[in-house]
Amino acid sequence: MCPFMQFIEGGRRYQCGFCNCVNDVPPFFFQHLDHIGRRVDHYERPELSLGSYEYVATLDYCRNNKPPKPPAYIFMIDVSYRNINSGLVKLICDELKTLLDKLPREEQEESSAIRVGFVTYNKVLHFFNVKSSLAQPQMMVVSDVGEVFVPLLDGFLVNFQESRSVVINLLDQIPEMFADTNESETIFAPVIQAGMEALKAAECAGKLFIFHSSLPTAEAPGKLRNRDDKKLLNTDKEKTLFQPQVNSYEALARDCVANGCCVNLFLFPNQYVDVASVGLVTMCTGGTLYKYNNFQLDADSPQFLSDLRKDIEKKTGFDAIMRVRTSTGFRATDFFGAIYMNNTTDVEMAAVDCDKAVTVEFKHDDKLNEDSGALIQCAVLYTSISGQRRLRIHNIGLNCSSQLADVYKTCETDALINFFAKSAFKAILSQPLKMVREILVNQTAHMLACYRKTCASPSAVSQLILPDAMKVLPVYMNCLLKSCVLVGRPEIPTDERAYQRQLVTSMGVADTQLFFYPQLLPLHSLDLKSDTIPAAVRCSEERLSEGGAFLLADGLRVFLWLGVSAPPELIQGLFNVPSFAHISTEATSLPDLDNPFSKKLKSILEHIQSQKPYTMKLTIVKQREQSEMFFRQFLVEDKSIYGGASYVDFLCCVHKEICQLLS
Amino acid sequence: MATYLEFIQQNEERDGVRFSWNVWPSSRLEATRMVVPLACLLTPLKERLDLPPVQYEPVLCSRPTCKAVLNPLCQVDYRAKLWACNFCFQRNQFPPAYAGISEVNQPAELMPQFSTIEYIVQRGPQTPLIFLYVVDTCLEEEDLQALKESLQMSLSLLPADALVGLITFGRMVQVHELSCEGISKSYVFRGTKDLTAKQIQDMLGLSRPAVPIQQGRPLQTPEQPVISSRFLQPVHKIDMNLTDLLGELQRDPWPVTQGKRPLRSTGVALSIAVGLLEGTFPNTGARIMLFTGGPPTQGPGMVVGDELKTPIRSWHDIEKDNARFMKKATKHYETLANRTATNGHCIDIYACALDQTGLLEMKCCANLTGGHMVMGDSFNTSLFKQTFQRVFNKGFNGEFRMAFGANLDVKTSRELKIAGAIGPCISLNAKGPCVSENELGIGGTSQWKMCSLDPSTTLAIYFEVVNQHNAPIPQGGRGAVQFVTQYQHSSTQKRIRVTTIARNWADAQSQLQHIEAAFDQEAAAVLMARLGVYRAESEEGPDVLRWLDRQLIRLCQKFGQYNKDDPNSFRLSESFSLYPQFMFHLRRSPFLQVFNNSPDESSYYRHHFARQDLTQSLIMIQPILYAYSFHGPPEPVLLDSSSILPDRILLMDTFFQIVIYLGETIAQWQKAGYQEMPEYENFKHLLQAPLDDAQEILQTRFPMPRYIHTEHGGSQARFLLSKVNPSQTHNNLYAWGQESGAPILTDDVSLQVFMDHLKKLAVSSAS
């Protein structure tokens, strides 16, 4: 039932807007129609008047026809030598003590229904019994990693409030317990397996929080070797670097999805960890992947802790299944995102949170009717954080037009880029990079050539004509082509490419826009009195000036660029140092100073950070210093040091293609 | 004949040896005609108050194939400082330490009264004893509580430096780490997956790391004891910890649905226990003590499925080949038992449940390793509690009555060969010139290993006379046998006990009466019974009975005095007179009859029969019956239904049960409360007397017998009625109304009928 249903015969029957089938209105739903044929209760019922609404699902929609249990969060900490030594384990344990009080809950509830469990691991798994009746937590070691099982049922997943003292005790002891470990090898797939089995045994959905730091080389299923090979770049075999190394991860992902087990992965690599393999389960289960290269406790913990906090507090739906329905004439053909698909219509997500987006590709399979338009309904069935099964429905009706010009007029470039990026990143699994890049350029040229042929007023062949709504398409497309995922260069770590590929796959439109075309904000001309954010400028070196200071953010990182002759009062205000030369680029945060410059910048940073799924790490870049090289990659309109074309060059190239197509 | 009885008794007291024949037939042919083989019951560690061990190494014969120990039977040339081995006749030089010996200054081992001598020797490092508890948690709350208390109590009984370990199991198997402070830590294993010893050691982190040194790491010197001691710790160090840990043990938390048995992974738990010790402490004294409250229901070694509607196998199922899991489970436990025995460890089984627990399948674990087997109804009974406590009993000298890793080496003079042994041992496959090709029991070897033994553990050893008929033995020649038992004493000392005995040879044709007179019918009965029970383990019950009957008939033919075909003329000499009666009761015993016994019970009875000494074995074959009445002092009476009289109280000891039975009149008196009245104090005393005597037996016996107090017409009276000779049954009613006992409702033949048949067959010229 949705606003697209047409009630007829005095309200006794209705016609479905999607399939045009005429159904009887069941007696309990019957309502008279008013003079314009609308039901009298039109505005009382959300499903008749609103685009999006939510049902509490009946038992028919629940797994095994039983009401679901509240989900569980399992924290799985790598306690190998490296993590202990770097202080990471202690950091996590200390943070969890406060974070567990902030588990998400329904608004009307006093405390969270989510249960928590704890596992540590290196070459073997350690489960902890934290039953509230115990004086001390109990540790159970499972060393049979070949066939992982859950050694306990009662006492593993607990309500934090009830077991608080035991859990706190445990978190205090974990860092000490492994303080003198010298185990450096780790396992990975069995860890996920264990978490999944635990949720399965407890008959609930949930999230695993895995804190992992190294390539899993210990003898166990899912064992990986270092297969990073720069020689494969720009060959037909490059695609294998983006595929998982062993296929056990795919099977694992399938099992996880089937059991509603979402895997959130926090990686702390010092070297190659094979993100393409270890991240696969995360990607398929709607989890989030976080990566902190060369994690330093002092420099990186604020970013990590903020990510962790956000992730734990996030609104999440579990064990979700999504279906997209359309009216006749077109249908959904492809889906992109952190999803798993068993068949062509059901999009399965072990969990879906507020930052995950699914991009859907539609294709015509018939003529669309200009009168009735195109209707799309997206239904997501999920389990809420309190363990309620719900059905959320979004409806949208779009106009159809036989005029291409109208179509071009209403197109949204940001969404297009999101789609192109996701489809290209998916294509690199099966096609050589070069071909993917060519297809992108071709498609751009085709779109623009088609516009010119059918819509634009005639003009000189040499003139490049862009539709109004697509003005920025070439610049965005160029950015996409310059993305390190699509550029095989030995300087770029394979893991970084796999990581970015995975991030983009689940991003929404706003996030991809920012990711591919970063925001560059001038700081030297701030109006300290107003609350507004300065207008962004184009990402090009031309816009930088020696006497200026700029902030650049792409959703993952934020840079503070300082020109050599930046205003001293600005430097004093921000850093509390007298001159440019005194600024240290080591810092990853700015000092809290009581002056308008500092406050203003803090508020800007806060603003650009808000609504972003990842916490951005601040890097301070001084003009003409080594670190500027890295920064320049983000000036996406310029020629990149890795061979990416500048905007102007790309435009010329596209124009040439168009000319060829037209001739 | 009193002289022979004295001789036999004296020998048993001094050497712990009872031979079936104490004068030996001098040729192979004659020996086989004796029917009862030349054999002995040996109690290697018989407790001797008057045997102080000597603190030096034994002197060995220098011939590599002999290596017999210097003993009182050796010829010694004091002047030349030479001695001749009495087994191989090799002449040996005394070692330098013996330079001062002379006829008046003999070392102990040459003195005739030291035919048994014990040496304390220094070999290898002394490792403390190890006790590994393997505890079932699928118990009722009450049972588990009682078991926990027993285990906690036992910690105080262990030697202070003994190492203890704890494994618990239910659906999963948990190996508890005992060393860590604070958080309790355990390694968990799936109960359904069998693991190799290597895997177990890897998973427990016991294997030595292959690459111990890695760059940038604090160097750790791998200390072996540190690694293994995570699971096995000295009692004095962790008894507080372990007491707490035991106290916190919970019932297996996995839910058991209606109509199911709890999932119990006994097979894997044992396998892990064996693997743990195998990797850490091979060849030192260690006890794996398994406490289980039900049958294994999953994984390797499962005996029955978890569906309650399918009952555990019975003898009937086994005969019908209907016991699905039996073969596989038995194989699993046999493999484990053999591994354990190879490592020199032993497995005790304490099974307490109302139903069967799978002792049939698991019996080899205790049988091959010398471990105890205890069967009870519940851990919350004095039967279990007392029995378990008695495991840690101390002997007269304050030492534990347990020894480990014994290696028994038997040497014989040339006319004899060794046919085999029956008892809680395994073969060490030591071939040699004195090993016979004909096997009786565990044969083909002259050495056996007993991983655990106590002062009463008794082995039956069978010999074969190989001297040919035409090669006479010189007059006055004696055959000798030497038993060398090396073992680890409970004080962890290594000790060697050497017993050397000799017996005269006699020509069976001319001196049959000597041989006959030196027949030890008690020892013979037990030795034959052991053979019979050994056979019953692998053969059909009726076949074994037929074999026993045939042997008995042949023996009677050989040694009875009779006129052909005249049963009434049949007589047996005094030294044989009790033998047929023993055989009669043996035929009816639970060792050979499975009727009315579950497979577990049969296994349990046979287990104990194969290890107890002669006195206890005889009680098992033919229970003892005492009568208490006003007519006189307590007296032993015939194990016969005629002994059951209304004015008697009977006390029966079957080894496994102590039954006190009040006759009809006595029971009525008791009901009337006469014992409370001061004028009938003597009745009170009469009631009390058997209780006191029973208490005395209960106090000393291991395992503690089931104590049954019943009366005429009581349901428990069946224990008595099934044992006595049914001289009066419902079939021969002539005794009705007479004051001469109680008829038994049975179709079994009585001793009289049995004897009549025996006589008839013995004198028959047809056979």
GROMACS .gro file of N, CA, C and O in nm, chain A residues 234-294:
model
  244
  234ASN      N    1   4.907  -0.227  -1.422
  234ASN     CA    2   4.886  -0.199  -1.562
  234ASN      C    3   4.896  -0.323  -1.651
  234ASN      O    4   4.932  -0.315  -1.767
  235THR      N    5   4.869  -0.438  -1.594
  235THR     CA    6   4.860  -0.558  -1.677
  235THR      C    7   4.718  -0.612  -1.663
  235THR      O    8   4.640  -0.562  -1.581
  236ASP      N    9   4.691  -0.716  -1.739
  236ASP     CA   10   4.557  -0.775  -1.729
  236ASP      C   11   4.534  -0.839  -1.594
  236ASP      O   12   4.422  -0.862  -1.553
  237LYS      N   13   4.644  -0.867  -1.525
  237LYS     CA   14   4.628  -0.936  -1.396
  237LYS      C   15   4.611  -0.838  -1.280
  237LYS      O   16   4.595  -0.882  -1.166
  238GLU      N   17   4.615  -0.711  -1.308
  238GLU     CA   18   4.603  -0.614  -1.199
  238GLU      C   19   4.474  -0.635  -1.121
  238GLU      O   20   4.469  -0.616  -0.999
  239LYS      N   21   4.371  -0.678  -1.192
  239LYS     CA   22   4.241  -0.694  -1.125
  239LYS      C   23   4.247  -0.795  -1.011
  239LYS      O   24   4.171  -0.785  -0.914
  240THR      N   25   4.339  -0.891  -1.020
  240THR     CA   26   4.344  -0.992  -0.914
  240THR      C   27   4.379  -0.931  -0.779
  240THR      O   28   4.345  -0.984  -0.675
  241LEU      N   29   4.448  -0.817  -0.784
  241LEU     CA   30   4.485  -0.752  -0.657
  241LEU      C   31   4.362  -0.702  -0.582
  241LEU      O   32   4.366  -0.680  -0.462
  242PHE      N   33   4.253  -0.683  -0.655
  242PHE     CA   34   4.131  -0.634  -0.590
  242PHE      C   35   4.037  -0.747  -0.552
  242PHE      O   36   3.934  -0.727  -0.492
  243GLN      N   37   4.076  -0.867  -0.594
  243GLN     CA   38   3.992  -0.983  -0.560
  243GLN      C   39   4.048  -1.050  -0.436
  243GLN      O   40   4.168  -1.043  -0.412
  244PRO      N   41   3.964  -1.117  -0.360
  244PRO     CA   42   4.018  -1.184  -0.242
  244PRO      C   43   4.114  -1.296  -0.281
  244PRO      O   44   4.098  -1.360  -0.385
  245GLN      N   45   4.212  -1.315  -0.196
  245GLN     CA   46   4.319  -1.410  -0.226
  245GLN      C   47   4.271  -1.555  -0.219
  245GLN      O   48   4.312  -1.638  -0.298
  246VAL      N   49   4.188  -1.582  -0.120
  246VAL     CA   50   4.135  -1.719  -0.108
  246VAL      C   51   3.983  -1.708  -0.106
  246VAL      O   52   3.928  -1.609  -0.060
  247ASN      N   53   3.915  -1.809  -0.158
  247ASN     CA   54   3.771  -1.791  -0.169
  247ASN      C   55   3.695  -1.824  -0.041
  247ASN      O   56   3.574  -1.812  -0.037
  248SER      N   57   3.769  -1.862   0.064
  248SER     CA   58   3.697  -1.890   0.189
  248SER      C   59   3.628  -1.765   0.241
  248SER      O   60   3.528  -1.772   0.312
  249TYR      N   61   3.682  -1.647   0.207
  249TYR     CA   62   3.621  -1.524   0.258
  249TYR      C   63   3.484  -1.500   0.197
  249TYR      O   64   3.396  -1.445   0.260
  250GLU      N   65   3.467  -1.544   0.072
  250GLU     CA   66   3.336  -1.524   0.010
  250GLU      C   67   3.232  -1.610   0.079
  250GLU      O   68   3.121  -1.567   0.107
  251ALA      N   69   3.271  -1.735   0.105
  251ALA     CA   70   3.178  -1.826   0.174
  251ALA      C   71   3.145  -1.772   0.312
  251ALA      O   72   3.030  -1.775   0.357
  252LEU      N   73   3.247  -1.718   0.376
  252LEU     CA   74   3.228  -1.662   0.510
  252LEU      C   75   3.131  -1.545   0.505
  252LEU      O   76   3.042  -1.532   0.589
  253ALA      N   77   3.149  -1.460   0.403
  253ALA     CA   78   3.061  -1.345   0.388
  253ALA      C   79   2.917  -1.392   0.370
  253ALA      O   80   2.824  -1.336   0.430
  254ARG      N   81   2.898  -1.496   0.292
  254ARG     CA   82   2.763  -1.546   0.268
  254ARG      C   83   2.700  -1.593   0.400
  254ARG      O   84   2.587  -1.560   0.432
  255ASP      N   85   2.779  -1.668   0.476
  255ASP     CA   86   2.728  -1.717   0.605
  255ASP      C   87   2.695  -1.602   0.699
  255ASP      O   88   2.595  -1.606   0.770
  256CYS      N   89   2.782  -1.502   0.699
  256CYS     CA   90   2.759  -1.388   0.787
  256CYS      C   91   2.629  -1.320   0.752
  256CYS      O   92   2.549  -1.288   0.839
  257VAL      N   93   2.607  -1.298   0.623
  257VAL     CA   94   2.485  -1.230   0.581
  257VAL      C   95   2.364  -1.314   0.619
  257VAL      O   96   2.265  -1.264   0.672
  258ALA      N   97   2.377  -1.445   0.598
  258ALA     CA   98   2.265  -1.533   0.629
  258ALA      C   99   2.230  -1.529   0.777
  258ALA      O  100   2.116  -1.552   0.815
  259ASN      N  101   2.328  -1.499   0.860
  259ASN     CA  102   2.303  -1.496   1.003
  259ASN      C  103   2.292  -1.355   1.061
  259ASN      O  104   2.295  -1.338   1.182
  260GLY      N  105   2.286  -1.257   0.973
  260GLY     CA  106   2.270  -1.121   1.019
  260GLY      C  107   2.389  -1.072   1.101
  260GLY      O  108   2.374  -1.003   1.200
  261CYS      N  109   2.508  -1.111   1.056
  261CYS     CA  110   2.628  -1.073   1.130
  261CYS      C  111   2.707  -0.970   1.050
  261CYS      O  112   2.760  -1.001   0.944
  262CYS      N  113   2.708  -0.848   1.099
  262CYS     CA  114   2.778  -0.740   1.030
  262CYS      C  115   2.919  -0.726   1.088
  262CYS      O  116   2.938  -0.737   1.208
  263VAL      N  117   3.016  -0.707   1.000
  263VAL     CA  118   3.154  -0.703   1.046
  263VAL      C  119   3.212  -0.564   1.027
  263VAL      O  120   3.225  -0.517   0.915
  264ASN      N  121   3.242  -0.499   1.137
  264ASN     CA  122   3.311  -0.370   1.129
  264ASN      C  123   3.458  -0.394   1.154
  264ASN      O  124   3.495  -0.453   1.254
  265LEU      N  125   3.538  -0.344   1.063
  265LEU     CA  126   3.679  -0.377   1.072
  265LEU      C  127   3.762  -0.250   1.091
  265LEU      O  128   3.752  -0.157   1.012
  266PHE      N  129   3.841  -0.251   1.197
  266PHE     CA  130   3.936  -0.142   1.221
  266PHE      C  131   4.075  -0.198   1.196
  266PHE      O  132   4.120  -0.286   1.267
  267LEU      N  133   4.140  -0.146   1.093
  267LEU     CA  134   4.272  -0.198   1.058
  267LEU      C  135   4.380  -0.100   1.101
  267LEU      O  136   4.365   0.021   1.085
  268PHE      N  137   4.487  -0.157   1.153
  268PHE     CA  138   4.602  -0.074   1.196
  268PHE      C  139   4.728  -0.129   1.131
  268PHE      O  140   4.813  -0.183   1.200
  269PRO      N  141   4.738  -0.116   1.001
  269PRO     CA  142   4.849  -0.185   0.935
  269PRO      C  143   4.979  -0.106   0.937
  269PRO      O  144   4.978   0.017   0.932
  270ASN      N  145   5.089  -0.178   0.945
  270ASN     CA  146   5.220  -0.118   0.924
  270ASN      C  147   5.272  -0.153   0.786
  270ASN      O  148   5.364  -0.093   0.736
  271GLN      N  149   5.218  -0.258   0.734
  271GLN     CA  150   5.256  -0.300   0.600
  271GLN      C  151   5.135  -0.361   0.533
  271GLN      O  152   5.024  -0.348   0.582
  272TYR      N  153   5.161  -0.433   0.425
  272TYR     CA  154   5.053  -0.490   0.347
  272TYR      C  155   4.968  -0.586   0.431
  272TYR      O  156   5.020  -0.676   0.495
  273VAL      N  157   4.837  -0.565   0.437
  273VAL     CA  158   4.751  -0.659   0.508
  273VAL      C  159   4.647  -0.722   0.416
  273VAL      O  160   4.563  -0.798   0.461
  274ASP      N  161   4.654  -0.690   0.289
  274ASP     CA  162   4.560  -0.745   0.192
  274ASP      C  163   4.416  -0.704   0.223
  274ASP      O  164   4.331  -0.786   0.256
  275VAL      N  165   4.393  -0.576   0.211
  275VAL     CA  166   4.259  -0.521   0.237
  275VAL      C  167   4.154  -0.587   0.148
  275VAL      O  168   4.042  -0.614   0.190
  276ALA      N  169   4.195  -0.619   0.025
  276ALA     CA  170   4.097  -0.678  -0.067
  276ALA      C  171   4.042  -0.808  -0.012
  276ALA      O  172   3.927  -0.842  -0.034
  277SER      N  173   4.125  -0.884   0.060
  277SER     CA  174   4.077  -1.011   0.117
  277SER      C  175   4.009  -0.990   0.251
  277SER      O  176   3.897  -1.034   0.272
  278VAL      N  177   4.079  -0.922   0.343
  278VAL     CA  178   4.022  -0.912   0.479
  278VAL      C  179   3.901  -0.820   0.482
  278VAL      O  180   3.816  -0.834   0.569
  279GLY      N  181   3.893  -0.728   0.384
  279GLY     CA  182   3.781  -0.634   0.386
  279GLY      C  183   3.656  -0.687   0.320
  279GLY      O  184   3.550  -0.626   0.327
  280LEU      N  185   3.670  -0.802   0.254
  280LEU     CA  186   3.557  -0.850   0.175
  280LEU      C  187   3.432  -0.875   0.259
  280LEU      O  188   3.322  -0.836   0.221
  281VAL      N  189   3.452  -0.941   0.372
  281VAL     CA  190   3.336  -0.973   0.455
  281VAL      C  191   3.270  -0.845   0.504
  281VAL      O  192   3.148  -0.832   0.505
  282THR      N  193   3.352  -0.747   0.542
  282THR     CA  194   3.300  -0.619   0.585
  282THR      C  195   3.213  -0.558   0.476
  282THR      O  196   3.102  -0.511   0.500
  283MET      N  197   3.265  -0.563   0.354
  283MET     CA  198   3.195  -0.504   0.241
  283MET      C  199   3.061  -0.573   0.216
  283MET      O  200   2.960  -0.508   0.190
  284CYS      N  201   3.060  -0.705   0.224
  284CYS     CA  202   2.937  -0.779   0.192
  284CYS      C  203   2.835  -0.773   0.304
  284CYS      O  204   2.719  -0.805   0.283
  285THR      N  205   2.879  -0.741   0.425
  285THR     CA  206   2.785  -0.748   0.536
  285THR      C  207   2.738  -0.609   0.578
  285THR      O  208   2.676  -0.594   0.683
  286GLY      N  209   2.767  -0.508   0.496
  286GLY     CA  210   2.721  -0.375   0.531
  286GLY      C  211   2.800  -0.313   0.644
  286GLY      O  212   2.756  -0.221   0.710
  287GLY      N  213   2.919  -0.366   0.667
  287GLY     CA  214   3.002  -0.311   0.773
  287GLY      C  215   3.084  -0.194   0.723
  287GLY      O  216   3.080  -0.159   0.605
  288THR      N  217   3.157  -0.135   0.814
  288THR     CA  218   3.242  -0.022   0.777
  288THR      C  219   3.387  -0.062   0.798
  288THR      O  220   3.420  -0.128   0.896
  289LEU      N  221   3.469  -0.020   0.703
  289LEU     CA  222   3.611  -0.048   0.713
  289LEU      C  223   3.683   0.080   0.753
  289LEU      O  224   3.662   0.185   0.692
  290TYR      N  225   3.766   0.071   0.855
  290TYR     CA  226   3.847   0.186   0.895
  290TYR      C  227   3.992   0.144   0.885
  290TYR      O  228   4.026   0.030   0.920
  291LYS      N  229   4.076   0.234   0.837
  291LYS     CA  230   4.216   0.197   0.823
  291LYS      C  231   4.303   0.310   0.876
  291LYS      O  232   4.284   0.425   0.839
  292TYR      N  233   4.394   0.274   0.964
  292TYR     CA  234   4.486   0.373   1.020
  292TYR      C  235   4.626   0.326   0.992
  292TYR      O  236   4.678   0.237   1.062
  293ASN      N  237   4.687   0.383   0.888
  293ASN     CA  238   4.822   0.340   0.851
  293ASN      C  239   4.921   0.383   0.957
  293ASN      O  240   4.914   0.495   1.007
  294ASN      N  241   5.015   0.296   0.988
  294ASN     CA  242   5.121   0.327   1.084
  294ASN      C  243   5.067   0.397   1.207
  294ASN      O  244   5.107   0.506   1.243
   0.00000   0.00000   0.00000
